[in-house]
């Protein structure tokens, strides 16, 4: 009886918390996205679809959205190509080695990612470490413009997001039954065929999880784009930040946020669907 | 059981344990393998002929799996080579060897249906369309899994997974099929059924099978020849009858079936095939053509079914006095444990016949233990504690 009451209390607390800090803000965001801009305050009546119309019809905003998607996709792809072999080999190492590698992978998390982005600036700047090194070795005569390029943004995003790709991939590949690889060998498959027909299909859950964990947050990482890419609007995150803080167009900022949340929801739903299909086959229990 | 010891004469006559090299499919020559400092295989040689059913029998850790992995190509030998149809395949990777394995864990691909699992090897060999389908279906028919072709392995029972694993391997028509304890995960009944089916399949396919087991009954009942392994070495290669009735050493004798040991000393030789042996307080004649010297310590080996219990053994037949410790009725047989006056405890196993007065013995009763003359085996005593 007492346990039951405690349980009810805990569940109630969690629900209340989620309601207060999850559901209510999202509802507020949703509501404000359908309101009108107010130059003096935050927003005002009447309800309107103006923000959404602006978002989809104004070529400028559409371009930011597309560019943002492209950049996020590119980041995801690079993280996947680098993270997959990394996770694979880590999973094949001995227990001790694996632990060391994972700890090394985690250590950067102890430093705020904003601080780490500033660190990248110091490396890439005109008088940064990289340029100094290249000048000193005589490979170049004058400093290269590395900062405030798309490449710099991509590099920053890659650096910040790589662990989010590696960890789910590693968790998946570590569980992969190596005997299946041997079975494929035995049946006549070469390394490439084994990778394509056995390892990749079996690690799909890890691949999906890693891609979502990189793709979705990347679009919101406005400070990476601002600090490394200059004042241009590269990511949806920049757009949102600008609408709320500079342009003081809260409805448009809200609408943009709603779109981002929607995208995230669709991707998570897709992921859940795929996982359900795999479970139904008995592939995962 | 009556024909039992005729074998000895046959063996010495023409040694059926040796197979002509000409029809040999797989030839393992002087294979050695160590992991770190641990010797796992030492100088293993074995010839396997076309369509032969071989079992590798031995206790856990004696190197059975490692031997299969060397043949399949998952490990490289430190010394020695493996020949398939006369060609040295020692340096080929597994995918280039015409050898397939049924793994102990089955190792079915969980993301593919039963049919796709079976088709995997054929697709890699370039089979497509109808031909592919026909072959897959034929293999599934052979293991009676056609109805479940569209299921995923995660939704199959252990026995069904087993069948799929076998179909997936045999569909590639390997020259040799390797099976690593394929039946050990199945319950006793299913296991017997699968033993019979495996045997049938092997006859139908005419492929050489090498099956690993540590179940001696399985080894005896299924194979053409048994390879008994004793930590990293081959202790004996022979037909089931040879290893059971004429074990090469005490280890093999103890490992396969129950055995009663009577320690003794060689007195002398009576002609080519007969030894005089002192066992406890008695001098007995034992059939043996082994080179044993007078004075040498030996063990006289008798299977439980070789022993006879009687009160009035004829004077010529050697016997030992003992008292009955335990009797257990097992349906077709009656097992008796006897404590011999001379010390050892022996086990006898006789066919149950309710008309035989011998079967009325009670626990504690004194009996004479004799044996069927000529069924004994004499081996040098390897164990210094005797
Ligand atoms: N890859 C390896 N690295 C190190 N030691 C190994 C390796 N593979 C096997 N061994 C060792 O070699 C010995 C023989 O192993 P193996 O698996 O061949 O035995 P087995 O006869 O198949 O035993 P079981 O009946 O238990 O399956 C064992 O002591 C094992 O620990
Ligand atoms: Mg084994």
CSV table of C-alpha atoms and ligand atoms in Angstrom, one decimal, chain B residues 64-65 104 180-181 212, ligand 2:
chain,number,residue,atom,x,y,z
B,64,UNK,CA,38.3,-30.5,-31.6
B,65,UNK,CA,36.9,-27.1,-32.6
B,104,UNK,CA,27.6,-25.0,-32.9
B,180,UNK,CA,30.8,-28.7,-34.6
B,181,UNK,CA,28.7,-30.3,-31.9
B,212,UNK,CA,32.6,-33.1,-33.4
C,2,LIG,MG1,34.5,-27.0,-29.4
